[in-house]
Amino acid sequence: MKWTDNAWEAITPIYNDILAMPFITELSRGSLPLDKFQFYMQQDALYLEDFGRVLAYIGAKSVNNQQALDYFEFGRNALIVEKALHGDYFREFGFDTENSNSVGPVCHHYIHFLKSIAAFEPVEVAMAATLPCFWIYKKVGDYILSIAEMSKNPYTKWIGTYSSEEFAEGVLKAKDYVDKIAEQTTATNRKRMRQVFITASSLEYSFWQAAYEKRMWMHTNT
């Protein structure tokens, strides 16, 4: 069995919880309140800036030239292609960008988790930590596409992006790289890869839940 098959089995309960969470079920129906989707898009735009840099850093650490080029391209897509989607939504829905530069606690935690893994762990561990953002989004996009009424859903562009064949190609490529490097590394590193894959998958759940709750930092007067 491939490393990614085993890893997905480990996060199946998390994935099932993602499909059942209000953010996803309401987005599927097109009934997700606009303010919650706005909060999500603002946080996601901030997340993608650093996610793209983490992917580029993985490319820089890669000894395989083609892998390096592909991870540079993954980073480019995160910074340019997906941010274009955010730009479309910001214009289409007239989003208020007043707080668009405020990073919420979950987004902050996810960003710094990935940065620390990329900086201090072997490259294969960093690759495993970034994989859920590719793979879970593709699975969720396909799931929503299978049940959504697209003609009446205001979030059609978002659904279409993550259920597209183009996005699927990138996911398959990332999975293939992780499987190959998992075969070549040590048992200790494979265990660590599994741990960070599970943690990142849990953070994907937390990211959507934080958006649904519009969760920001709590401030206290001293």
mmCIF file of C-alpha atoms in Angstrom:
data_model
loop_
_atom_site.group_PDB
_atom_site.id
_atom_site.type_symbol
_atom_site.label_atom_id
_atom_site.label_comp_id
_atom_site.label_asym_id
_atom_site.label_seq_id
_atom_site.Cartn_x
_atom_site.Cartn_y
_atom_site.Cartn_z
ATOM 1 C CA MET A 1 0.000 0.000 0.000
ATOM 2 C CA LYS A 2 1.258 3.483 -0.833
ATOM 3 C CA TRP A 3 2.211 5.897 1.920
ATOM 4 C CA THR A 4 -0.586 8.250 0.877
ATOM 5 C CA ASP A 5 -3.175 5.461 1.092
ATOM 6 C CA ASN A 6 -2.166 4.733 4.683
ATOM 7 C CA ALA A 7 -2.079 8.428 5.508
ATOM 8 C CA TRP A 8 -5.577 8.977 4.134
ATOM 9 C CA GLU A 9 -6.920 6.097 6.210
ATOM 10 C CA ALA A 10 -5.512 7.825 9.282
ATOM 11 C CA ILE A 11 -7.398 11.064 8.588
ATOM 12 C CA THR A 12 -10.669 9.567 7.343
ATOM 13 C CA PRO A 13 -12.499 10.523 10.586
ATOM 14 C CA ILE A 14 -11.249 14.111 10.195
ATOM 15 C CA TYR A 15 -12.342 14.199 6.563
ATOM 16 C CA ASN A 16 -15.799 12.864 7.451
ATOM 17 C CA ASP A 17 -16.101 15.570 10.108
ATOM 18 C CA ILE A 18 -15.154 18.171 7.483
ATOM 19 C CA LEU A 19 -17.931 17.010 5.151
ATOM 20 C CA ALA A 20 -20.442 17.219 7.999
ATOM 21 C CA MET A 21 -19.427 20.626 9.345
ATOM 22 C CA PRO A 22 -21.850 23.543 8.839
ATOM 23 C CA PHE A 23 -19.427 25.557 6.718
ATOM 24 C CA ILE A 24 -19.238 22.800 4.085
ATOM 25 C CA THR A 25 -22.869 21.698 4.195
ATOM 26 C CA GLU A 26 -24.130 25.274 3.886
ATOM 27 C CA LEU A 27 -21.606 26.117 1.165
ATOM 28 C CA SER A 28 -22.845 23.042 -0.719
ATOM 29 C CA ARG A 29 -26.418 24.313 -0.538
ATOM 30 C CA GLY A 30 -25.409 27.882 -1.335
ATOM 31 C CA SER A 31 -26.878 29.004 1.993
ATOM 32 C CA LEU A 32 -23.602 29.853 3.742
ATOM 33 C CA PRO A 33 -23.963 33.434 5.038
ATOM 34 C CA LEU A 34 -21.917 35.859 3.014
ATOM 35 C CA ASP A 35 -20.147 37.312 6.048
ATOM 36 C CA LYS A 36 -18.813 33.859 6.959
ATOM 37 C CA PHE A 37 -17.597 33.241 3.420
ATOM 38 C CA GLN A 38 -16.050 36.713 3.385
ATOM 39 C CA PHE A 39 -14.165 35.984 6.604
ATOM 40 C CA TYR A 40 -12.961 32.685 5.150
ATOM 41 C CA MET A 41 -11.749 34.271 1.909
ATOM 42 C CA GLN A 42 -9.876 37.002 3.755
ATOM 43 C CA GLN A 43 -8.120 34.473 5.976
ATOM 44 C CA ASP A 44 -7.450 32.148 3.048
ATOM 45 C CA ALA A 45 -5.839 34.942 1.047
ATOM 46 C CA LEU A 46 -3.449 35.576 3.944
ATOM 47 C CA TYR A 47 -2.790 31.859 4.355
ATOM 48 C CA LEU A 48 -2.024 31.356 0.662
ATOM 49 C CA GLU A 49 0.674 34.023 0.680
ATOM 50 C CA ASP A 50 2.703 32.017 3.180
ATOM 51 C CA PHE A 51 1.657 28.619 1.849
ATOM 52 C CA GLY A 52 3.072 29.611 -1.534
ATOM 53 C CA ARG A 53 6.359 30.587 0.089
ATOM 54 C CA VAL A 54 6.530 27.301 1.993
ATOM 55 C CA LEU A 55 6.039 25.371 -1.247
ATOM 56 C CA ALA A 56 8.770 27.403 -2.933
ATOM 57 C CA TYR A 57 11.066 26.719 0.009
ATOM 58 C CA ILE A 58 10.416 22.988 -0.365
ATOM 59 C CA GLY A 59 11.401 23.376 -4.004
ATOM 60 C CA ALA A 60 14.630 25.086 -2.944
ATOM 61 C CA LYS A 61 15.447 22.208 -0.562
ATOM 62 C CA SER A 62 14.690 19.517 -3.146
ATOM 63 C CA VAL A 63 17.636 17.651 -4.676
ATOM 64 C CA ASN A 64 15.491 16.350 -7.542
ATOM 65 C CA ASN A 65 15.438 19.060 -10.202
ATOM 66 C CA GLN A 66 11.990 18.216 -11.566
ATOM 67 C CA GLN A 67 10.544 18.061 -8.064
ATOM 68 C CA ALA A 68 12.090 21.447 -7.332
ATOM 69 C CA LEU A 69 10.545 22.950 -10.463
ATOM 70 C CA ASP A 70 7.133 21.462 -9.672
ATOM 71 C CA TYR A 71 7.126 22.761 -6.113
ATOM 72 C CA PHE A 72 8.132 26.197 -7.379
ATOM 73 C CA GLU A 73 5.122 25.932 -9.707
ATOM 74 C CA PHE A 74 2.873 24.829 -6.834
ATOM 75 C CA GLY A 75 3.994 27.909 -4.941
ATOM 76 C CA ARG A 76 3.381 30.126 -7.945
ATOM 77 C CA ASN A 77 -0.135 28.750 -8.325
ATOM 78 C CA ALA A 78 -0.892 29.392 -4.658
ATOM 79 C CA LEU A 79 0.301 32.987 -4.953
ATOM 80 C CA ILE A 80 -1.128 33.860 -8.365
ATOM 81 C CA VAL A 81 -3.798 31.512 -9.690
ATOM 82 C CA GLU A 82 -5.742 30.943 -6.485
ATOM 83 C CA LYS A 83 -5.402 34.579 -5.403
ATOM 84 C CA ALA A 84 -7.075 35.523 -8.684
ATOM 85 C CA LEU A 85 -10.101 33.576 -7.434
ATOM 86 C CA HIS A 86 -10.063 35.627 -4.258
ATOM 87 C CA GLY A 87 -9.843 38.803 -6.306
ATOM 88 C CA ASP A 88 -12.895 37.774 -8.330
ATOM 89 C CA TYR A 89 -14.893 37.144 -5.182
ATOM 90 C CA PHE A 90 -13.755 40.338 -3.479
ATOM 91 C CA ARG A 91 -15.022 42.289 -6.495
ATOM 92 C CA GLU A 92 -18.131 40.215 -7.161
ATOM 93 C CA PHE A 93 -19.429 40.309 -3.594
ATOM 94 C CA GLY A 94 -18.128 43.757 -2.706
ATOM 95 C CA PHE A 95 -16.228 42.460 0.279
ATOM 96 C CA ASP A 96 -15.149 44.913 2.953
ATOM 97 C CA THR A 97 -11.357 44.721 3.038
ATOM 98 C CA GLU A 98 -10.953 46.786 6.208
ATOM 99 C CA ASN A 99 -9.835 43.770 8.240
ATOM 100 C CA SER A 100 -8.366 41.779 5.373
ATOM 101 C CA ASN A 101 -4.833 42.022 6.806
ATOM 102 C CA SER A 102 -5.803 40.704 10.257
ATOM 103 C CA VAL A 103 -4.624 37.133 10.671
ATOM 104 C CA GLY A 104 -6.897 35.091 12.932
ATOM 105 C CA PRO A 105 -5.500 32.637 15.498
ATOM 106 C CA VAL A 106 -6.157 29.462 13.494
ATOM 107 C CA CYS A 107 -4.716 30.921 10.293
ATOM 108 C CA HIS A 108 -1.713 32.144 12.292
ATOM 109 C CA HIS A 109 -1.198 28.713 13.851
ATOM 110 C CA TYR A 110 -1.500 26.882 10.528
ATOM 111 C CA ILE A 111 0.939 29.242 8.780
ATOM 112 C CA HIS A 112 3.558 28.960 11.492
ATOM 113 C CA PHE A 113 3.137 25.207 11.783
ATOM 114 C CA LEU A 114 4.003 24.855 8.084
ATOM 115 C CA LYS A 115 6.857 27.357 8.281
ATOM 116 C CA SER A 116 8.443 25.610 11.249
ATOM 117 C CA ILE A 117 8.143 22.202 9.593
ATOM 118 C CA ALA A 118 9.680 23.508 6.365
ATOM 119 C CA ALA A 119 12.522 25.195 8.236
ATOM 120 C CA PHE A 120 13.469 22.543 10.777
ATOM 121 C CA GLU A 121 12.315 19.178 9.427
ATOM 122 C CA PRO A 122 13.542 17.059 6.477
ATOM 123 C CA VAL A 123 12.066 17.983 3.118
ATOM 124 C CA GLU A 124 9.918 14.834 2.992
ATOM 125 C CA VAL A 125 8.241 15.833 6.260
ATOM 126 C CA ALA A 126 7.524 19.296 4.889
ATOM 127 C CA MET A 127 6.021 17.761 1.754
ATOM 128 C CA ALA A 128 3.710 15.597 3.874
ATOM 129 C CA ALA A 129 2.630 18.622 5.934
ATOM 130 C CA THR A 130 1.603 20.594 2.831
ATOM 131 C CA LEU A 131 -0.222 17.716 1.134
ATOM 132 C CA PRO A 132 -3.565 17.996 3.013
ATOM 133 C CA CYS A 133 -4.135 21.507 1.672
ATOM 134 C CA PHE A 134 -3.982 20.091 -1.856
ATOM 135 C CA TRP A 135 -5.708 16.788 -1.306
ATOM 136 C CA ILE A 136 -8.507 17.657 1.116
ATOM 137 C CA TYR A 137 -9.558 20.643 -0.982
ATOM 138 C CA LYS A 138 -9.771 18.434 -4.053
ATOM 139 C CA LYS A 139 -11.809 15.795 -2.232
ATOM 140 C CA VAL A 140 -14.124 18.410 -0.748
ATOM 141 C CA GLY A 141 -14.491 20.159 -4.109
ATOM 142 C CA ASP A 142 -15.460 16.892 -5.799
ATOM 143 C CA TYR A 143 -17.887 16.044 -3.012
ATOM 144 C CA ILE A 144 -19.622 19.419 -3.156
ATOM 145 C CA LEU A 145 -19.806 19.258 -6.944
ATOM 146 C CA SER A 146 -21.578 15.896 -6.661
ATOM 147 C CA ILE A 147 -24.354 17.250 -4.417
ATOM 148 C CA ALA A 148 -24.574 20.996 -5.110
ATOM 149 C CA GLU A 149 -27.150 22.760 -7.245
ATOM 150 C CA MET A 150 -24.569 24.714 -9.215
ATOM 151 C CA SER A 151 -26.984 26.932 -11.137
ATOM 152 C CA LYS A 152 -28.289 28.459 -7.910
ATOM 153 C CA ASN A 153 -25.139 28.431 -5.813
ATOM 154 C CA PRO A 154 -23.330 31.779 -5.344
ATOM 155 C CA TYR A 155 -20.093 29.925 -4.613
ATOM 156 C CA THR A 156 -19.851 28.186 -7.972
ATOM 157 C CA LYS A 157 -16.411 29.600 -8.815
ATOM 158 C CA TRP A 158 -14.928 28.291 -5.590
ATOM 159 C CA ILE A 159 -16.445 24.851 -6.139
ATOM 160 C CA GLY A 160 -15.307 24.813 -9.756
ATOM 161 C CA THR A 161 -11.722 25.705 -8.868
ATOM 162 C CA TYR A 162 -11.201 22.805 -6.482
ATOM 163 C CA SER A 163 -13.146 20.231 -8.494
ATOM 164 C CA SER A 164 -11.336 21.070 -11.743
ATOM 165 C CA GLU A 165 -9.145 18.694 -13.748
ATOM 166 C CA GLU A 166 -6.317 21.228 -13.614
ATOM 167 C CA PHE A 167 -6.341 21.226 -9.817
ATOM 168 C CA ALA A 168 -6.593 17.414 -9.820
ATOM 169 C CA GLU A 169 -3.385 17.180 -11.867
ATOM 170 C CA GLY A 170 -1.477 19.143 -9.258
ATOM 171 C CA VAL A 171 -2.859 16.986 -6.447
ATOM 172 C CA LEU A 172 -1.858 13.770 -8.187
ATOM 173 C CA LYS A 173 1.615 15.132 -8.838
ATOM 174 C CA ALA A 174 2.063 16.157 -5.187
ATOM 175 C CA LYS A 175 0.826 12.760 -3.959
ATOM 176 C CA ASP A 176 3.193 10.967 -6.317
ATOM 177 C CA TYR A 177 6.175 12.957 -5.053
ATOM 178 C CA VAL A 178 5.271 12.230 -1.435
ATOM 179 C CA ASP A 179 4.876 8.500 -2.144
ATOM 180 C CA LYS A 180 8.234 8.336 -3.904
ATOM 181 C CA ILE A 181 10.126 10.208 -1.217
ATOM 182 C CA ALA A 182 8.417 8.165 1.523
ATOM 183 C CA GLU A 183 9.820 4.999 -0.051
ATOM 184 C CA GLN A 184 13.327 6.455 0.010
ATOM 185 C CA THR A 185 13.401 7.816 3.563
ATOM 186 C CA THR A 186 13.754 6.188 6.971
ATOM 187 C CA ALA A 187 11.012 4.593 9.046
ATOM 188 C CA THR A 188 11.473 7.384 11.595
ATOM 189 C CA ASN A 189 10.879 10.040 8.972
ATOM 190 C CA ARG A 190 7.863 8.172 7.571
ATOM 191 C CA LYS A 191 6.351 8.173 11.063
ATOM 192 C CA ARG A 192 6.993 11.902 11.359
ATOM 193 C CA MET A 193 5.445 12.451 7.914
ATOM 194 C CA ARG A 194 2.305 10.686 9.112
ATOM 195 C CA GLN A 195 2.157 12.816 12.263
ATOM 196 C CA VAL A 196 2.379 16.136 10.423
ATOM 197 C CA PHE A 197 -0.071 14.969 7.757
ATOM 198 C CA ILE A 198 -2.643 14.256 10.471
ATOM 199 C CA THR A 199 -1.958 17.569 12.210
ATOM 200 C CA ALA A 200 -2.304 19.559 8.980
ATOM 201 C CA SER A 201 -5.555 17.739 8.187
ATOM 202 C CA SER A 202 -6.913 18.692 11.597
ATOM 203 C CA LEU A 203 -5.897 22.288 10.937
ATOM 204 C CA GLU A 204 -7.880 22.215 7.687
ATOM 205 C CA TYR A 205 -10.972 21.381 9.756
ATOM 206 C CA SER A 206 -10.118 24.090 12.271
ATOM 207 C CA PHE A 207 -9.614 26.662 9.512
ATOM 208 C CA TRP A 208 -13.155 26.201 8.163
ATOM 209 C CA GLN A 209 -14.646 26.051 11.664
ATOM 210 C CA ALA A 210 -12.883 29.289 12.605
ATOM 211 C CA ALA A 211 -14.317 30.912 9.475
ATOM 212 C CA TYR A 212 -17.822 29.761 10.373
ATOM 213 C CA GLU A 213 -17.415 31.237 13.852
ATOM 214 C CA LYS A 214 -15.527 34.292 12.509
ATOM 215 C CA ARG A 215 -12.977 33.596 15.198
ATOM 216 C CA MET A 216 -10.396 36.292 15.927
ATOM 217 C CA TRP A 217 -8.049 36.967 18.807
ATOM 218 C CA MET A 218 -9.602 37.690 22.188
ATOM 219 C CA HIS A 219 -8.393 40.928 23.692
ATOM 220 C CA THR A 220 -8.428 41.662 27.393
ATOM 221 C CA ASN A 221 -7.954 44.947 29.162
ATOM 222 C CA THR A 222 -5.047 45.045 31.588
#
